PDB file of C-alpha atoms in Angstrom:
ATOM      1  CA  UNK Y  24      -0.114  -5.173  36.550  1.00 96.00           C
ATOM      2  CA  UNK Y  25      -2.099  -7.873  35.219  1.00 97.00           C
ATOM      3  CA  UNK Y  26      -2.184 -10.885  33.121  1.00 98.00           C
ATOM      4  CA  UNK Y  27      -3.639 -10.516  29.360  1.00 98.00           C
ATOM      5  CA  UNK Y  28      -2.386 -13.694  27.807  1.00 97.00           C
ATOM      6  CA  UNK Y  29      -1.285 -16.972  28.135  1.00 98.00           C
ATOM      7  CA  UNK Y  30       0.722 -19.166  25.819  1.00 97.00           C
ATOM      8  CA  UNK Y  31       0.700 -22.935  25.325  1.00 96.00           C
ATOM      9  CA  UNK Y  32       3.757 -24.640  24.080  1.00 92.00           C
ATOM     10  CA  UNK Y  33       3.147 -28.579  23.159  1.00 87.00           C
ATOM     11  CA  UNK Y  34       7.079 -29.557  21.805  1.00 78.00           C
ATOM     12  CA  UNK Y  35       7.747 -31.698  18.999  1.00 75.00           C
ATOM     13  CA  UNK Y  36       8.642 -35.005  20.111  1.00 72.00           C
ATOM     14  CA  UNK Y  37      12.214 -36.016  20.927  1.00 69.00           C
ATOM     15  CA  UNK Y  38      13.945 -38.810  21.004  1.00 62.00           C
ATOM     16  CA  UNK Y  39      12.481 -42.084  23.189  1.00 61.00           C
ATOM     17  CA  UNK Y  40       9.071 -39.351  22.870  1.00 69.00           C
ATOM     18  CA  UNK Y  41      10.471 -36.779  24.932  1.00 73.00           C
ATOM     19  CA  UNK Y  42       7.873 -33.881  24.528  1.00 77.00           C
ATOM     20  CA  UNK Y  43       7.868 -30.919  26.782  1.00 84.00           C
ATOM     21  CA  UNK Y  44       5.162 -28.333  27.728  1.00 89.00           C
ATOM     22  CA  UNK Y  45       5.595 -24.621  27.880  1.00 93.00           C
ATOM     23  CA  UNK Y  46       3.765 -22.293  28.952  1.00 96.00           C
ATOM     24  CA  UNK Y  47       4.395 -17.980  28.570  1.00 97.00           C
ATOM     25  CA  UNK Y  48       2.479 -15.484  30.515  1.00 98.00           C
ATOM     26  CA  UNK Y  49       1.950 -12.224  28.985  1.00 98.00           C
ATOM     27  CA  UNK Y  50       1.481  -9.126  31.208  1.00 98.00           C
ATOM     28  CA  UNK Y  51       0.043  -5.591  30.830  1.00 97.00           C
ATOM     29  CA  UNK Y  52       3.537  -4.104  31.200  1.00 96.00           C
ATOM     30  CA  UNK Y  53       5.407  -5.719  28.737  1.00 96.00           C
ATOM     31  CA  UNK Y  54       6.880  -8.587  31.242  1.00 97.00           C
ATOM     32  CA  UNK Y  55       6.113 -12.033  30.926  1.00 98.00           C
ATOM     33  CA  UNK Y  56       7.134 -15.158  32.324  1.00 97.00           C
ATOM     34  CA  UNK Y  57       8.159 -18.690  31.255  1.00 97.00           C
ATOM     35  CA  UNK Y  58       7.766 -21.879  32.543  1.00 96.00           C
ATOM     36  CA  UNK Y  59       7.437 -25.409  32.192  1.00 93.00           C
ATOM     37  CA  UNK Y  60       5.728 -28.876  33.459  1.00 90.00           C
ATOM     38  CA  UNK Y  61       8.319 -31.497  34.482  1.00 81.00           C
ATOM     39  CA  UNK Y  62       6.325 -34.205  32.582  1.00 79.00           C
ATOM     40  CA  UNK Y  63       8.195 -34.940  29.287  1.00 75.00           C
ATOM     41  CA  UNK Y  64       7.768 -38.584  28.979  1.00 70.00           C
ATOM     42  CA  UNK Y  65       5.121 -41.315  29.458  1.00 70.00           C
ATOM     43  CA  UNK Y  66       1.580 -41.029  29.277  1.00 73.00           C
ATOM     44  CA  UNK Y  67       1.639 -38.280  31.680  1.00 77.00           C
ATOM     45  CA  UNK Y  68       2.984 -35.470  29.301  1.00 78.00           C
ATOM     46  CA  UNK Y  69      -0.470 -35.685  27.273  1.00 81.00           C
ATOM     47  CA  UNK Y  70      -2.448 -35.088  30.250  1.00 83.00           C
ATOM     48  CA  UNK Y  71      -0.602 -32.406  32.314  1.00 86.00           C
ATOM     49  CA  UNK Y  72      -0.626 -30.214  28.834  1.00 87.00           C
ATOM     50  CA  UNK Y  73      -4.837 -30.952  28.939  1.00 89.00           C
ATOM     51  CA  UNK Y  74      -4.753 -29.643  32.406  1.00 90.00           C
ATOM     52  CA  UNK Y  75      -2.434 -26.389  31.326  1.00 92.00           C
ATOM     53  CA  UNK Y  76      -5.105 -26.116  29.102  1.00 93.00           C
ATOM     54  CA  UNK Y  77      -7.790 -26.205  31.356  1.00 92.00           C
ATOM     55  CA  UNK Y  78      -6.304 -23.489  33.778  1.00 93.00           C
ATOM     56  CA  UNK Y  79      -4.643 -21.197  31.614  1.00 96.00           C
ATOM     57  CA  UNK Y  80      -8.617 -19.358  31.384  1.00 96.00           C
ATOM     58  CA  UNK Y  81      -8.558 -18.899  35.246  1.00 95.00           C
ATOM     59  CA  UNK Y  82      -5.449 -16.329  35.332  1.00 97.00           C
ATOM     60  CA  UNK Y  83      -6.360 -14.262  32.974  1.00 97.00           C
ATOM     61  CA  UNK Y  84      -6.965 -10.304  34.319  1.00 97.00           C
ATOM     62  CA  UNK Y  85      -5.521 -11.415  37.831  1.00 98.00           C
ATOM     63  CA  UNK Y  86      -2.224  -9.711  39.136  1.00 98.00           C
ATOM     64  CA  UNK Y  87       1.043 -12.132  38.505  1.00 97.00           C
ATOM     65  CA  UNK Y  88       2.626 -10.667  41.562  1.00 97.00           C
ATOM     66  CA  UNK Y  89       0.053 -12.729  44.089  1.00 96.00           C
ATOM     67  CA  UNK Y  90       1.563 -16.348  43.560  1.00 91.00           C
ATOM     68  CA  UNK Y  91      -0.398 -17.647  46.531  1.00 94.00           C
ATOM     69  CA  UNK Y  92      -3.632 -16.053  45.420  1.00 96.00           C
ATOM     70  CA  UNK Y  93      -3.233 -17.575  42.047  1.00 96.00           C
ATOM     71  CA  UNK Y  94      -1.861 -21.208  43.145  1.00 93.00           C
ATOM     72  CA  UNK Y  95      -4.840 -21.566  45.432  1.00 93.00           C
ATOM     73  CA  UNK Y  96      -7.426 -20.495  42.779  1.00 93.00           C
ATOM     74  CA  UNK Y  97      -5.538 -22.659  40.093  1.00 92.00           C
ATOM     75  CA  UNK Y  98      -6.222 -25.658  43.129  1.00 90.00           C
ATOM     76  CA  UNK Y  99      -9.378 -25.012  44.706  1.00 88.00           C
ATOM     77  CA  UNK Y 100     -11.440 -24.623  40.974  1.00 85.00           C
ATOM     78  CA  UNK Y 101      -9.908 -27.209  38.961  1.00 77.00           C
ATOM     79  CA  UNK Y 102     -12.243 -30.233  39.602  1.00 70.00           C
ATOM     80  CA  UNK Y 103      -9.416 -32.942  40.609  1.00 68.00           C
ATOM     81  CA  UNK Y 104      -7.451 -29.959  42.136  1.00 67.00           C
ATOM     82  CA  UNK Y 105      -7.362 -30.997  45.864  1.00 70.00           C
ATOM     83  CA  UNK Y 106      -5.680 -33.911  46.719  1.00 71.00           C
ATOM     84  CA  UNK Y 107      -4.286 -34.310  43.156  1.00 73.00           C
ATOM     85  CA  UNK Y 108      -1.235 -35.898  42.136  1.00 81.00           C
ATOM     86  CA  UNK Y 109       1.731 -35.037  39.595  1.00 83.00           C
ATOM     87  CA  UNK Y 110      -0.824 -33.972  36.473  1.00 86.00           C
ATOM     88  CA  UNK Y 111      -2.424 -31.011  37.975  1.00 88.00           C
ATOM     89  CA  UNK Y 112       0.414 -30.283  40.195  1.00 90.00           C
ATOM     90  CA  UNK Y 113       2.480 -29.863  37.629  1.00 90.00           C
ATOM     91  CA  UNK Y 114       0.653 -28.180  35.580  1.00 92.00           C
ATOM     92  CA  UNK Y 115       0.689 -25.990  38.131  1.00 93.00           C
ATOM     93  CA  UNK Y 116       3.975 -25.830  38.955  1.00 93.00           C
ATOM     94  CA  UNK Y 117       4.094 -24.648  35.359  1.00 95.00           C
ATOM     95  CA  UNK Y 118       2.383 -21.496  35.710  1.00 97.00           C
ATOM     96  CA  UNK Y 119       4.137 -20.650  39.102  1.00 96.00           C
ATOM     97  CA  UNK Y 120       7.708 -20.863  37.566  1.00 96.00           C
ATOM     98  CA  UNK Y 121       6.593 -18.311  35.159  1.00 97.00           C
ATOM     99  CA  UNK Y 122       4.880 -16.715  37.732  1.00 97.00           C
ATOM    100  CA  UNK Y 123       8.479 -16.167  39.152  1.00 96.00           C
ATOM    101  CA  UNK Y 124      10.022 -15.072  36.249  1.00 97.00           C
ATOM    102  CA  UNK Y 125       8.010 -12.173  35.994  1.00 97.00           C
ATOM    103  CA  UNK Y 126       8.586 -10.897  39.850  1.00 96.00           C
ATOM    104  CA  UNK Y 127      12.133 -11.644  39.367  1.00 96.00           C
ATOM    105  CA  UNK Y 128      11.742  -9.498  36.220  1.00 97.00           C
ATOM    106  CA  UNK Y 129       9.924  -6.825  37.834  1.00 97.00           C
ATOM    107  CA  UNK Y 130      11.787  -6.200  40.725  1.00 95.00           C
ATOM    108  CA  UNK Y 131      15.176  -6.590  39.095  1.00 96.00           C
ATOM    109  CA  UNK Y 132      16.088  -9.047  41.300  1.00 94.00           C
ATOM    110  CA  UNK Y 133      17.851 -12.404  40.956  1.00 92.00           C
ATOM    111  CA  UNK Y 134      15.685 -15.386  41.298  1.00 89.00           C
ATOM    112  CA  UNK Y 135      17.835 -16.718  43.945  1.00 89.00           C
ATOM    113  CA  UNK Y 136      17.152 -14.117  46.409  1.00 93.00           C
ATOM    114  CA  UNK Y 137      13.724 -13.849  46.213  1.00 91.00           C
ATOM    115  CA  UNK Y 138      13.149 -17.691  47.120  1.00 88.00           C
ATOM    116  CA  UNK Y 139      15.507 -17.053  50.098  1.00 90.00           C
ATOM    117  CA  UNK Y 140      18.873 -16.907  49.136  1.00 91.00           C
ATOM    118  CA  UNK Y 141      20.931 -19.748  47.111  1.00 85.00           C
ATOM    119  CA  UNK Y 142      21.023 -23.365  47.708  1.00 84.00           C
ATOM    120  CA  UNK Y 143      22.748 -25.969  46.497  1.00 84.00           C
ATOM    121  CA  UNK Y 144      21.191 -27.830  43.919  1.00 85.00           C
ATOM    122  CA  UNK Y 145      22.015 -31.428  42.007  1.00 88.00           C
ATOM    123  CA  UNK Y 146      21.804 -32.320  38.803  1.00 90.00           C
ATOM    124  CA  UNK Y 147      19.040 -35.693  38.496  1.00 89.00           C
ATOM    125  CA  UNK Y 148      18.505 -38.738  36.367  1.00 87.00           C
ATOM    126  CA  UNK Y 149      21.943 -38.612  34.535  1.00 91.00           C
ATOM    127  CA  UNK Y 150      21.405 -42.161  33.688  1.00 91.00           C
ATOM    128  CA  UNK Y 151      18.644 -40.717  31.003  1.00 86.00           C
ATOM    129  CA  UNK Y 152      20.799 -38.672  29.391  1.00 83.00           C
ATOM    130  CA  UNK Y 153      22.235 -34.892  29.178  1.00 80.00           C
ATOM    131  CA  UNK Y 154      23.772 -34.146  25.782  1.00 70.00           C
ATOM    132  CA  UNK Y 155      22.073 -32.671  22.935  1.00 69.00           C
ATOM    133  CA  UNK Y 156      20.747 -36.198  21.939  1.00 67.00           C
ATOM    134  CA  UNK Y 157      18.800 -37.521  25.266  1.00 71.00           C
ATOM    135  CA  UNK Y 158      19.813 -40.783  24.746  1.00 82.00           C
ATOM    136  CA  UNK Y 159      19.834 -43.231  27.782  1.00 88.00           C
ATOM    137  CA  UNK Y 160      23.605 -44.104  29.417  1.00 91.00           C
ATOM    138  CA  UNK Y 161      24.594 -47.597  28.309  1.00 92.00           C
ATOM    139  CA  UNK Y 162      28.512 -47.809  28.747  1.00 93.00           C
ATOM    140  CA  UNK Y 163      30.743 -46.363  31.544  1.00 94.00           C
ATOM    141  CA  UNK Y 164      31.889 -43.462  29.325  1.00 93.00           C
ATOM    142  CA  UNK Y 165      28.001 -42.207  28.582  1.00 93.00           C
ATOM    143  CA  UNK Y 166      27.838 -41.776  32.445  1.00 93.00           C
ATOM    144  CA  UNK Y 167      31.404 -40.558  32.481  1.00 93.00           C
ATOM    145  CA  UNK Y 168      30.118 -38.031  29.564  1.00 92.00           C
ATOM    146  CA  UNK Y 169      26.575 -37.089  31.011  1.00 92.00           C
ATOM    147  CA  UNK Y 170      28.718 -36.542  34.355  1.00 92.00           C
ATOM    148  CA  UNK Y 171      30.780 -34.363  32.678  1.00 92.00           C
ATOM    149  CA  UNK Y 172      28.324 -31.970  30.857  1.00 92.00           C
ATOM    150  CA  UNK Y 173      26.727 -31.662  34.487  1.00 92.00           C
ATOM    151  CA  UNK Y 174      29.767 -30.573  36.096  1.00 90.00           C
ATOM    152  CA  UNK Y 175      30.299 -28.050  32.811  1.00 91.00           C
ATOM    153  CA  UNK Y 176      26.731 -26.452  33.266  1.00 90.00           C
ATOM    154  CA  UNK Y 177      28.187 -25.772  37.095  1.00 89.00           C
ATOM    155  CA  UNK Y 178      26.507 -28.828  39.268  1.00 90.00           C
ATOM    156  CA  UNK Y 179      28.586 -29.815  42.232  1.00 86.00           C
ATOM    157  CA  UNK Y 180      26.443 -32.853  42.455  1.00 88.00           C
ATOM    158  CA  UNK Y 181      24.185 -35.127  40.461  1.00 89.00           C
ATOM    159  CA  UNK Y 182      22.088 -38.005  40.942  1.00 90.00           C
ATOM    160  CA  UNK Y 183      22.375 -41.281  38.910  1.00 92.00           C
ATOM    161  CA  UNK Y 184      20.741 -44.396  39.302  1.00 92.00           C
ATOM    162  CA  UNK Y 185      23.060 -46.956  37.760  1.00 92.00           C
ATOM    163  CA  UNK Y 186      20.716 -49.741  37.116  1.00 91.00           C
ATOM    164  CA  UNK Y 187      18.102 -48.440  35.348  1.00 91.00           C
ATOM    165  CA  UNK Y 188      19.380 -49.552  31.824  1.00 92.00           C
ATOM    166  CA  UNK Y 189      21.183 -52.294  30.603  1.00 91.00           C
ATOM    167  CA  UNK Y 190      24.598 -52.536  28.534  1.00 90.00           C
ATOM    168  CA  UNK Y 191      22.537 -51.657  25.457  1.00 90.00           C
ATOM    169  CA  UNK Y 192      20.490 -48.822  26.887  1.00 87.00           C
ATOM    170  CA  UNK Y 193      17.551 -50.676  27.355  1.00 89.00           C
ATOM    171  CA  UNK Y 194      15.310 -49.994  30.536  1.00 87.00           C
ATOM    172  CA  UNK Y 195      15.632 -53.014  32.839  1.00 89.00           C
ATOM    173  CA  UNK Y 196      12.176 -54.172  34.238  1.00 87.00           C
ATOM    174  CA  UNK Y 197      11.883 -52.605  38.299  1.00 83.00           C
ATOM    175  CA  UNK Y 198      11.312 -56.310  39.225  1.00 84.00           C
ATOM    176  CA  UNK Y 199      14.880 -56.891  37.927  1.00 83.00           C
ATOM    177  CA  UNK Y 200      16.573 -53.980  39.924  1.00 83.00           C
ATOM    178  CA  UNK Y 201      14.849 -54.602  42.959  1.00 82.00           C
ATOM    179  CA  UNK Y 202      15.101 -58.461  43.256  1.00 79.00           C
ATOM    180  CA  UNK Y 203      18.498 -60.671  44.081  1.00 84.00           C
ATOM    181  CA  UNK Y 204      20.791 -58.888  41.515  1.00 83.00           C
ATOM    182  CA  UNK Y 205      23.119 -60.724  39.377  1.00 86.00           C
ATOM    183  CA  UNK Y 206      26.866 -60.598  39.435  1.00 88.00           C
ATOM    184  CA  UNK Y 207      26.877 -58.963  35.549  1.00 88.00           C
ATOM    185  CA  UNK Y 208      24.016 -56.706  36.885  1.00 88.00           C
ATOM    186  CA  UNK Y 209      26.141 -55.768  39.743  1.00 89.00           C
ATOM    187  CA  UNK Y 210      29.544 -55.788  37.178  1.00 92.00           C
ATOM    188  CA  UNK Y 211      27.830 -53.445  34.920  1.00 92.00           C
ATOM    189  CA  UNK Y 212      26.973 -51.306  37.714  1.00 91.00           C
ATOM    190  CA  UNK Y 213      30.467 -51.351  39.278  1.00 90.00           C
ATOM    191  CA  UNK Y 214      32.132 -50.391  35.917  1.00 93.00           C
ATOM    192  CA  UNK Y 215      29.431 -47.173  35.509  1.00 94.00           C
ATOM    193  CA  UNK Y 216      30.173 -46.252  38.673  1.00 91.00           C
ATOM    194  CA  UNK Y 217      34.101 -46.380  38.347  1.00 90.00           C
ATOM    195  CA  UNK Y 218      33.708 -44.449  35.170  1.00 91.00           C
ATOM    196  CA  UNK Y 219      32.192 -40.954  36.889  1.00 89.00           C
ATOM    197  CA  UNK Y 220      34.814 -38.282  37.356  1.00 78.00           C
ATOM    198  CA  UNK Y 221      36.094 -37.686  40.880  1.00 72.00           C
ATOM    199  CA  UNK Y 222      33.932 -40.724  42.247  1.00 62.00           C
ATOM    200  CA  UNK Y 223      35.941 -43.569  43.688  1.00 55.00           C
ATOM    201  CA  UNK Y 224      34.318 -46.915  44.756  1.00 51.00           C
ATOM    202  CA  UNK Y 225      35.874 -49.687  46.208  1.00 49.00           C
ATOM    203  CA  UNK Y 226      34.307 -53.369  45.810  1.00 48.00           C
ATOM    204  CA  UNK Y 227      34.397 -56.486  47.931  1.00 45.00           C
ATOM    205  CA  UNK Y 228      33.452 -59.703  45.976  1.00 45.00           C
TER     206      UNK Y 228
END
């Protein structure tokens, strides 16, 4: 089996300029994969669909079975590949989830049990948002909500960081989260915290 094509997906922005990159490998037999690079936001997104662009060319003809063979070509020819940092890794990363979707395809096989069996995973950065509109958590009941949709989709835990915007769903400055944090800041926090399902916080002033 080899690869013949590859597919490059740029997505229309989003809301706040969410815009995702896809990519879809085509194979010989009629299976191909899908993935994605986990850089939708910030200047970032831009240059990690450059670098899918740049690598795509080096898996073409090469068997999508050998991950390893492919992930070390993919980071021993691109010229910032060693020692790089989030761009070319996740471009990367990119092609390897595809990569996976293919075996899993071709062997008939769950995902899950090729990678080693399942694990539990969590569902992250609730606080940006998780319904159809990804608009950042401002009151108690949009982390109550995002919380909520989590849980539906079959997380048994998530990740929030409760101070990352304030009561109008503006993003506080880092200096602001990290520094002597005042009582409203902490209030606001309290309150969004109170407001997730099943999670119980008690609070000594």
């Amino acid at each position: 089996m080899k690869i013949t094509k590859i597919d490059l997906l740029y997505g229309d922005p989003v809301e706040d300029n969410w815009r995702p990159s896809f990519c879809r490998i085509y194979t010989d037999s009629g299976i191909y994969g899908d993935g994605e690079v986990a850089l939708s936001y910030g200047g970032a997104k831009e240059a990690a669909f450059a670098e899918m662009k740049e690598l795509a060319p080096m898996l073409i003809g090469m068997n999508p079975l050998e991950h390893e063979v492919i992930w070390q070509k993919m980071y021993r020819n691109s010229f910032f590949g060693k020692n790089a940092g989030p761009v070319i890794f996740g471009a990367i990363s990119a092609f390897d989830i595809a990569l996976w979707d293919i075996k899993g395809k071709y062997y008939h096989t769950a995902l899950w049990e090729l990678l080693g069996g399942k694990q539990r995973a969590y569902a992250s950065q609730l606080q940006m948002g998780w319904g159809e509109s990804r608009r950042p958590a401002a009151t108690p009941q949009d982390y109550a909500d995002n919380v909520k949709i989590a849980l539906k989709k079959g997380f048994k835990a998530v990740k929030i960081n409760f101070l990352t915007f304030d009561e109008r769903g503006k993003q506080v400055p880092w200096q602001k989260q990290t520094a002597f944090l005042s009582n409203n800041y902490l209030n606001l926090a309290e309150e969004r915290i109170k407001a997730v399902p099943g999670f119980k916080i008690e609070v000594q002033h």
